[in-house]
PDB file of C-alpha atoms in Angstrom:
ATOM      1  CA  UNK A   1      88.251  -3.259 -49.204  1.00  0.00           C
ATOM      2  CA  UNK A   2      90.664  -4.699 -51.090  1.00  0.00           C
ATOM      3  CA  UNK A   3      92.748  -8.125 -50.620  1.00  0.00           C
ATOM      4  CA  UNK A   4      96.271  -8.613 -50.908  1.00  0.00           C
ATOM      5  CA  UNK A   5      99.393 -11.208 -50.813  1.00  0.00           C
ATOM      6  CA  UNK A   6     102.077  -9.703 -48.032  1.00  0.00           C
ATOM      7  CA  UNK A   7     104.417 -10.057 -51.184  1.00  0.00           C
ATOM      8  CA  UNK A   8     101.695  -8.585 -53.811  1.00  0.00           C
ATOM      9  CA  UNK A   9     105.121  -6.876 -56.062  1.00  0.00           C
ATOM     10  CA  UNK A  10     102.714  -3.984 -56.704  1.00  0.00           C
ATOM     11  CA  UNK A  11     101.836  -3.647 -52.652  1.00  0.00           C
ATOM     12  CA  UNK A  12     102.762  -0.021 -52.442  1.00  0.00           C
ATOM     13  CA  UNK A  13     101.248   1.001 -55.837  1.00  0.00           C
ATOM     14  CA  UNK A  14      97.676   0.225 -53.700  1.00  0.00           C
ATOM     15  CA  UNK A  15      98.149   1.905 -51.208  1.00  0.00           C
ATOM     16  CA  UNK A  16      97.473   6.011 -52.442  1.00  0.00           C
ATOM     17  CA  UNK A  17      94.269   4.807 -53.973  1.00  0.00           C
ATOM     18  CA  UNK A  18      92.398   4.740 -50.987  1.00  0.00           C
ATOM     19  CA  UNK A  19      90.722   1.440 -50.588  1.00  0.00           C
ATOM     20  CA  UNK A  20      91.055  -0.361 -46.907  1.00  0.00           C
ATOM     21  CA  UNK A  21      93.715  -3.040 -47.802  1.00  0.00           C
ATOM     22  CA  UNK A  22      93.379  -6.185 -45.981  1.00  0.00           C
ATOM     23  CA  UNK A  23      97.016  -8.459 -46.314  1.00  0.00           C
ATOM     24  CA  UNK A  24      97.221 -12.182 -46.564  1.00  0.00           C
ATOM     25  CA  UNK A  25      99.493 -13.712 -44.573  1.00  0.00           C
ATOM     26  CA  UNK A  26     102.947 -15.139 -46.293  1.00  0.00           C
ATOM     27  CA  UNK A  27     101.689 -18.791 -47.089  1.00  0.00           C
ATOM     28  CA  UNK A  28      98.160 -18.866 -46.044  1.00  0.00           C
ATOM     29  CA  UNK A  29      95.045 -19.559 -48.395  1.00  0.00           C
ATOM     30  CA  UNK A  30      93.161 -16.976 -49.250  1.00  0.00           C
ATOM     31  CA  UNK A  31      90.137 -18.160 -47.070  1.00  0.00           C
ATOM     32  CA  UNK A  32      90.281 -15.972 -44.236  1.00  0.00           C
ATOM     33  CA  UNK A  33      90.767 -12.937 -46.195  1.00  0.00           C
ATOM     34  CA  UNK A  34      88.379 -14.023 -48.354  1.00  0.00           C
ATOM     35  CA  UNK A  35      85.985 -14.355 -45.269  1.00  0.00           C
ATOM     36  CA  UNK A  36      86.546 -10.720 -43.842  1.00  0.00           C
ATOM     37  CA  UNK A  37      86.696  -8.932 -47.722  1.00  0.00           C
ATOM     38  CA  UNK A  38      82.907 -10.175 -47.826  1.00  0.00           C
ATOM     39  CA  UNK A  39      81.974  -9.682 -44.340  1.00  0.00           C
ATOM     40  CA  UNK A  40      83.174  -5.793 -44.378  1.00  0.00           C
ATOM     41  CA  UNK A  41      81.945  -4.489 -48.107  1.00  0.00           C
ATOM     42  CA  UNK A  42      79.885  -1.876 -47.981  1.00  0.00           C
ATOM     43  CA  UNK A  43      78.216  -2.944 -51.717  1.00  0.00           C
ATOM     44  CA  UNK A  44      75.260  -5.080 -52.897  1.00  0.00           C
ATOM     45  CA  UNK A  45      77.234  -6.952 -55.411  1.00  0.00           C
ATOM     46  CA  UNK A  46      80.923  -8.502 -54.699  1.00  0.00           C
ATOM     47  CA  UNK A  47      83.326  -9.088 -57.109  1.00  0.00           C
ATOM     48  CA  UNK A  48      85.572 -11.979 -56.242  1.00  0.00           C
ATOM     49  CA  UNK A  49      88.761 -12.852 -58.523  1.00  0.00           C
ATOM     50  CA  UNK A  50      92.635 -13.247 -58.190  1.00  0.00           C
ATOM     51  CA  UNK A  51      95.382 -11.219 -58.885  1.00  0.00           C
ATOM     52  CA  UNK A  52      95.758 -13.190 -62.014  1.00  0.00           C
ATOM     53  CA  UNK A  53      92.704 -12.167 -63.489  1.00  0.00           C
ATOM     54  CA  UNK A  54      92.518  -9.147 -66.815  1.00  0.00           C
ATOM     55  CA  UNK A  55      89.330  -7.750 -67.441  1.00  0.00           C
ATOM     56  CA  UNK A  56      88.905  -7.400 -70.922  1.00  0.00           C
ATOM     57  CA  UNK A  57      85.617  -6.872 -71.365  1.00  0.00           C
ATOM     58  CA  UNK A  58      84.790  -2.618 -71.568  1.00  0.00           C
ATOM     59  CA  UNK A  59      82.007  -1.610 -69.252  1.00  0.00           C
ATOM     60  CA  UNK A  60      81.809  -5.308 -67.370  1.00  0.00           C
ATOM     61  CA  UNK A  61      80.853  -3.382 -64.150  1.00  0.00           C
ATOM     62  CA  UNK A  62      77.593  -2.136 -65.832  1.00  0.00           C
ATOM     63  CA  UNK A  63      77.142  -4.917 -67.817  1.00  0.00           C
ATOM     64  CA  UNK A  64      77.113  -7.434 -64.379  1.00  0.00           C
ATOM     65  CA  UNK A  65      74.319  -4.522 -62.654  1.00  0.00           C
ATOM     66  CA  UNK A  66      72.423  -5.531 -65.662  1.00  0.00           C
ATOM     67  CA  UNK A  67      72.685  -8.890 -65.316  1.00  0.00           C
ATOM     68  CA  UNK A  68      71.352  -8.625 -61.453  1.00  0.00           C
ATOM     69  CA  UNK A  69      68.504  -7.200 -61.982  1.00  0.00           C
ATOM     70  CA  UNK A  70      67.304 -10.266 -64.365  1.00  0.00           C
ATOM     71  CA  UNK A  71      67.992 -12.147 -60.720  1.00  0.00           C
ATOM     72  CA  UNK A  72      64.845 -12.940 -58.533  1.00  0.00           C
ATOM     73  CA  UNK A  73      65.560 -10.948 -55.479  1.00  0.00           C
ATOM     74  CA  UNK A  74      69.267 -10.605 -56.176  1.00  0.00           C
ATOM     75  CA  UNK A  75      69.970 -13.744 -54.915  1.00  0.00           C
ATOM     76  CA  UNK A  76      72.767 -15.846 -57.139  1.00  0.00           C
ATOM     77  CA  UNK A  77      76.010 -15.703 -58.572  1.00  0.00           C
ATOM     78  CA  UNK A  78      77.439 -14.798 -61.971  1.00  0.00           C
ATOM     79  CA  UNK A  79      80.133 -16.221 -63.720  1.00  0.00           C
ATOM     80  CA  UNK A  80      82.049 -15.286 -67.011  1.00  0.00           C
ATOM     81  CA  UNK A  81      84.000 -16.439 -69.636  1.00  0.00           C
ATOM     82  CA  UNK A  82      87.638 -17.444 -68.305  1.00  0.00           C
ATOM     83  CA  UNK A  83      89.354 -17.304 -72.208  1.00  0.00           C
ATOM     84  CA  UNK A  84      90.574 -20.551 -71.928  1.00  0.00           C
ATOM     85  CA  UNK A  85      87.391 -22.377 -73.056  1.00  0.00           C
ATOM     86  CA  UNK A  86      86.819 -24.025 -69.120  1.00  0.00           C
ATOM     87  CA  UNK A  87      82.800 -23.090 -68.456  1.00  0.00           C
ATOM     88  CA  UNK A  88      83.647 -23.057 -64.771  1.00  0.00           C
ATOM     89  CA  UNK A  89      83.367 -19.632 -62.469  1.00  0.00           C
ATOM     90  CA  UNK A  90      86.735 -19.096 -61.857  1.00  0.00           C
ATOM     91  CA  UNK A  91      86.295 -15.202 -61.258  1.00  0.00           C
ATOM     92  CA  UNK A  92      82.170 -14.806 -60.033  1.00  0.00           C
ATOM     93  CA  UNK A  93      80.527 -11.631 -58.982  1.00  0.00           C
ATOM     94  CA  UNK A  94      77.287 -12.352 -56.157  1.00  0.00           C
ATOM     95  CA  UNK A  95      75.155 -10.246 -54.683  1.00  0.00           C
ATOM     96  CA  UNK A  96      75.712  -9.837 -51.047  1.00  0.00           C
ATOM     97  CA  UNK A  97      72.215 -11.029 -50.416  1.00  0.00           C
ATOM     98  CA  UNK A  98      73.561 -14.381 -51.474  1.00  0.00           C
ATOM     99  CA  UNK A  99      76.399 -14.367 -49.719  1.00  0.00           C
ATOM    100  CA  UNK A 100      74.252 -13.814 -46.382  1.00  0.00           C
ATOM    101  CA  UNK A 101      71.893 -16.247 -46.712  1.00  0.00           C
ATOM    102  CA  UNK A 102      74.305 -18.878 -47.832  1.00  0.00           C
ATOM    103  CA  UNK A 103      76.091 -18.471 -44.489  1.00  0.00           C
ATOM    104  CA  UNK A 104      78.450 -19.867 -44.687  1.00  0.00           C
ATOM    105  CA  UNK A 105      79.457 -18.375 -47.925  1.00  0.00           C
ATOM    106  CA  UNK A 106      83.344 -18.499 -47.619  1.00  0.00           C
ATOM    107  CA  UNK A 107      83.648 -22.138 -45.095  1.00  0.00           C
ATOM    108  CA  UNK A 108      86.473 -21.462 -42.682  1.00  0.00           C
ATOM    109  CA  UNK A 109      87.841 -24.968 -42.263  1.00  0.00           C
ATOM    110  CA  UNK A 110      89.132 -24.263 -46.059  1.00  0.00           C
ATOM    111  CA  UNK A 111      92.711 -23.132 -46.281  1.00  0.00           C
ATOM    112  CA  UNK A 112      92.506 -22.583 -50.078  1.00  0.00           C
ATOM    113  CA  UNK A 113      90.556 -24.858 -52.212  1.00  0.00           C
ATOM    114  CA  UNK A 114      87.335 -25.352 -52.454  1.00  0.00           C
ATOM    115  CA  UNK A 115      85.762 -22.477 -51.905  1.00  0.00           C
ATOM    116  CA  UNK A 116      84.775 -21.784 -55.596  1.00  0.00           C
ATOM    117  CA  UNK A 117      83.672 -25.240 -56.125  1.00  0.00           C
ATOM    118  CA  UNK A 118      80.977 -24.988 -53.090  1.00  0.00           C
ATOM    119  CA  UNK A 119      79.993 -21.761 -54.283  1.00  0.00           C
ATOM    120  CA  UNK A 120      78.969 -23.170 -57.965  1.00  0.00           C
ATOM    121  CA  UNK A 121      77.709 -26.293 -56.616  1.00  0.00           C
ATOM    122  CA  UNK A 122      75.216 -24.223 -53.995  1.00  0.00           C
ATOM    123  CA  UNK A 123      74.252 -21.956 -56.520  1.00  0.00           C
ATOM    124  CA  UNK A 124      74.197 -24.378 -59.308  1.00  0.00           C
ATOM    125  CA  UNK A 125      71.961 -26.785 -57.254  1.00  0.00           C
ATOM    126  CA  UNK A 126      69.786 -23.842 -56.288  1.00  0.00           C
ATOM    127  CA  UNK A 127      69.360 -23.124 -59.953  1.00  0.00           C
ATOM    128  CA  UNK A 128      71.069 -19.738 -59.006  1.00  0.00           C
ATOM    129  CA  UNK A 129      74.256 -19.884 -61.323  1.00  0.00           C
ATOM    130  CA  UNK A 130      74.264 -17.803 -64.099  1.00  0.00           C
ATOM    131  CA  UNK A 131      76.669 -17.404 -67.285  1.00  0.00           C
ATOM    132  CA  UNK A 132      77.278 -14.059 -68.713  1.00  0.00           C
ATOM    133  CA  UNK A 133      79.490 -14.479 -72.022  1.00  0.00           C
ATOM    134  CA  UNK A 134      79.803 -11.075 -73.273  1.00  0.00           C
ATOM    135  CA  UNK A 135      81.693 -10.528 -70.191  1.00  0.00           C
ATOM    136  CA  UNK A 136      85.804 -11.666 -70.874  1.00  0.00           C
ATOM    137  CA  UNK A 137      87.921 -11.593 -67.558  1.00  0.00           C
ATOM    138  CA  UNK A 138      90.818 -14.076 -68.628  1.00  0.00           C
ATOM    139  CA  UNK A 139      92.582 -15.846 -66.035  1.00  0.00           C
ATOM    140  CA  UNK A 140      96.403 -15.829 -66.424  1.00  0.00           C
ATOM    141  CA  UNK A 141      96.989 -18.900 -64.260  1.00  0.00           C
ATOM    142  CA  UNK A 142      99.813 -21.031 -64.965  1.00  0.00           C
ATOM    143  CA  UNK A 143      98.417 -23.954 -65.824  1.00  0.00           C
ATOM    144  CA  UNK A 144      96.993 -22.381 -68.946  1.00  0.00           C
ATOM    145  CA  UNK A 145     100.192 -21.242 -69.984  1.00  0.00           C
ATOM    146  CA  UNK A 146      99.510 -17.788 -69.119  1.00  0.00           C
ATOM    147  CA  UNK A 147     101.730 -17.358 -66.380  1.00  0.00           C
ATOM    148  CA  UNK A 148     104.603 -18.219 -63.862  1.00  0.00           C
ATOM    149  CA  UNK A 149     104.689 -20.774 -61.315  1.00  0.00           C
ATOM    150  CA  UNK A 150     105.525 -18.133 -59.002  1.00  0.00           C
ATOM    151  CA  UNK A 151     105.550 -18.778 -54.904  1.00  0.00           C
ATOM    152  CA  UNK A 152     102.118 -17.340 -54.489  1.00  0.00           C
ATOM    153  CA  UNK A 153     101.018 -20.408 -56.411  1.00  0.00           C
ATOM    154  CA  UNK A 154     103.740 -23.254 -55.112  1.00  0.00           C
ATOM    155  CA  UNK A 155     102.856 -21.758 -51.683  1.00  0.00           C
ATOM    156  CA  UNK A 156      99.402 -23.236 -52.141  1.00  0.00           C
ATOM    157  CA  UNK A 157     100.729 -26.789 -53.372  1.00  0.00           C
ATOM    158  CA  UNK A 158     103.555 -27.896 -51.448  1.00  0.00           C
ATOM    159  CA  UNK A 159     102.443 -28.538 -48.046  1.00  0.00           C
ATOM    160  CA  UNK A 160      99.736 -30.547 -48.370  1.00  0.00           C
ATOM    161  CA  UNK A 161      97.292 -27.859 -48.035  1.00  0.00           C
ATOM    162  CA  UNK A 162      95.083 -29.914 -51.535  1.00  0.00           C
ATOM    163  CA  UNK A 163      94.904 -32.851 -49.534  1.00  0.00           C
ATOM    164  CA  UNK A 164      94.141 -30.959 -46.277  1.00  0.00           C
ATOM    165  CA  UNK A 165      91.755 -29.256 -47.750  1.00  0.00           C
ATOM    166  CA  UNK A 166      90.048 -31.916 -49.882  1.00  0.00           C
ATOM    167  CA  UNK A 167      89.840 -34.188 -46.528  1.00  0.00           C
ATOM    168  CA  UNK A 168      88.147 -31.179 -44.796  1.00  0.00           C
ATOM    169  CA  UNK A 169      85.262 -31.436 -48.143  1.00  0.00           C
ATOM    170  CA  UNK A 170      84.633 -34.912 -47.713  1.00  0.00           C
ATOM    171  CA  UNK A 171      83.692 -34.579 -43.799  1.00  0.00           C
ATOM    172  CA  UNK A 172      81.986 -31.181 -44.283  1.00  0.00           C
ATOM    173  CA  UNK A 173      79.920 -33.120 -47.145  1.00  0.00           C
ATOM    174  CA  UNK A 174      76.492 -33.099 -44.931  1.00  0.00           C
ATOM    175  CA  UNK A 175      76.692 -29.268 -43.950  1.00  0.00           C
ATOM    176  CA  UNK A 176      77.287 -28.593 -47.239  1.00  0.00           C
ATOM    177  CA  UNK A 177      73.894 -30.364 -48.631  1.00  0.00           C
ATOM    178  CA  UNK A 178      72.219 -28.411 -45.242  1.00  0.00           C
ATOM    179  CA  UNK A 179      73.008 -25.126 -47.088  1.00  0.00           C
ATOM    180  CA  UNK A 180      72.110 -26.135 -50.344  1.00  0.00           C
ATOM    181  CA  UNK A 181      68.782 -27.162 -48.735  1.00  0.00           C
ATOM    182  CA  UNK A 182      68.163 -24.200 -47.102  1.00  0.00           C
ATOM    183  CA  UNK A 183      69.113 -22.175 -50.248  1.00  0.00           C
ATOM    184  CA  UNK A 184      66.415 -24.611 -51.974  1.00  0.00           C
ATOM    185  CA  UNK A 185      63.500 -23.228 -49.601  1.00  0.00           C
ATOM    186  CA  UNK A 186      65.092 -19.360 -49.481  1.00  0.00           C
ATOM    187  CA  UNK A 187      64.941 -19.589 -53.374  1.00  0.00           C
ATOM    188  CA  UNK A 188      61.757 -21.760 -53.799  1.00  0.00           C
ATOM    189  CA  UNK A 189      61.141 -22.788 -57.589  1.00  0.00           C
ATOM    190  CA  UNK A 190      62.386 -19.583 -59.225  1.00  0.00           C
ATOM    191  CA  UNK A 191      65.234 -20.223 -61.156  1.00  0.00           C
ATOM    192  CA  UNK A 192      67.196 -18.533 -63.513  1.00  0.00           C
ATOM    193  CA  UNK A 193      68.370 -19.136 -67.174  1.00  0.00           C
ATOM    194  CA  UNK A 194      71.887 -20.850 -66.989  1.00  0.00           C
TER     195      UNK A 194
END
C-alpha cells in the first residue's frame, strides 16, 4: 500500500499503478496512516519516508536486502544518509519483524511528531540502529533549503499539534522505556555495528 496527502498534486498519477492507496486526511499527521501502511504490508522489510524524499542512490532496494541479512534475526532498523550532513534517520527502512515486536511501533496518541524519534531511540537503545552510507535518499524539506513551505508542512505547525504532541511524549515517557525494555530481552546482547 501506498500513503498519500488528500491534496498529494500528483494524486491521480498513483492511481493506474496499482498499489492500494491509503489517503491522509486534509490536516491530520501522518500517524494513523502511518499505523495502517505498516499494519497491512504484505513485505518483510518496510520502507518508511515522505513525499519529500529522492532516492539517489541506484539499486538502494538491493543494497538495504543486503544490509538485513547482516541483522540478527531481522530485527532493527536502517537508516541512510539524508544529504544534508544530519546523522539522524529521517527516511528508515525496518523489517516487519521489528515493527511487531516493538508494538507499538507507530504510538497512536502521536498526531505527527515523534514517531521517528521513538523509533531511533528504541532501536538505538536496543543496539538495533544501523547506518548504511552508500545509500543517498536526500530529503527536500524546507528547512534545508530544499523546498517550499507548502500547506502540507504549515498544516503540521500551526495548530499546536508540536506542543500537543511533545506533551503527549513527556506522559507516554514510562511506556516508552517498557518497550525499550522488552526490546532489550527480545534482542538479548546481540547487537549490531552502528
Amino acid at each position: 500500500p501506498l500513503g498519500l496527502d488528500a491534496d498529494d498534486p500528483d494524486f491521480a498519477d498513483y492511481k493506474p499503478h496499482g498499489p492500494e492507496l491509503i489517503v491522509m486526511p486534509e490536516g491530520r499527521g501522518a500517524n494513523p496512516v502511518l499505523a495502517r501502511l505498516i499494519e497491512e504490508a504484505d513485505a518483510d522489510y518496510l520502507m518508511l519516508g515522505g513525499d519529500d524524499m529522492v532516492y539517489r542512490t541506484q539499486g538502494w532496494d538491493e543494497i538495504i536486502e543486503r544490509a538485513f541479512t547482516e541483522i540478527p534475526d531481522d530485527m532493527g532498523i536502517l537508516y541512510f544518509d539524508n544529504g544534508n550532513g544530519r546523522d539522524i534517520a529521517e527516511a528508515v527502512a525496518v523489517s516487519k519483524k521489528w515493527t511487531q515486536a516493538a508494538e507499538p511501533f507507530v504510538w497512536p496518541q502521536f498526531e505527527h511528531f515523534f514517531t521517528d524519534a521513538i523509533m531511533m531511540e528504541v532501536a538505538i537503545r536496543v543496539g538495533r540502529m544501523r547506518r548504511v552510507p552508500s545509500i543517498l535518499i536526500e530529503h527536500m524539506h524546507y528547512k534545508y533549503g530544499k523546498g517550499e513551505l507548502d500547506l502540507t508542512y504549515r498544516s503540521k505547525r500551526n495548530d499546536g499539534m508540536p506542543r500537543r504532541d511533545k506533551d503527549r511524549y513527556i506522559e507516554l515517557r514510562p511506556q516508552i522505556d517498557e518497550v525499550i525494555e522488552r526490546m532489550r530481552r527480545l534482542c538479548g546482547a546481540e547487537k549490531i555495528a552502528a
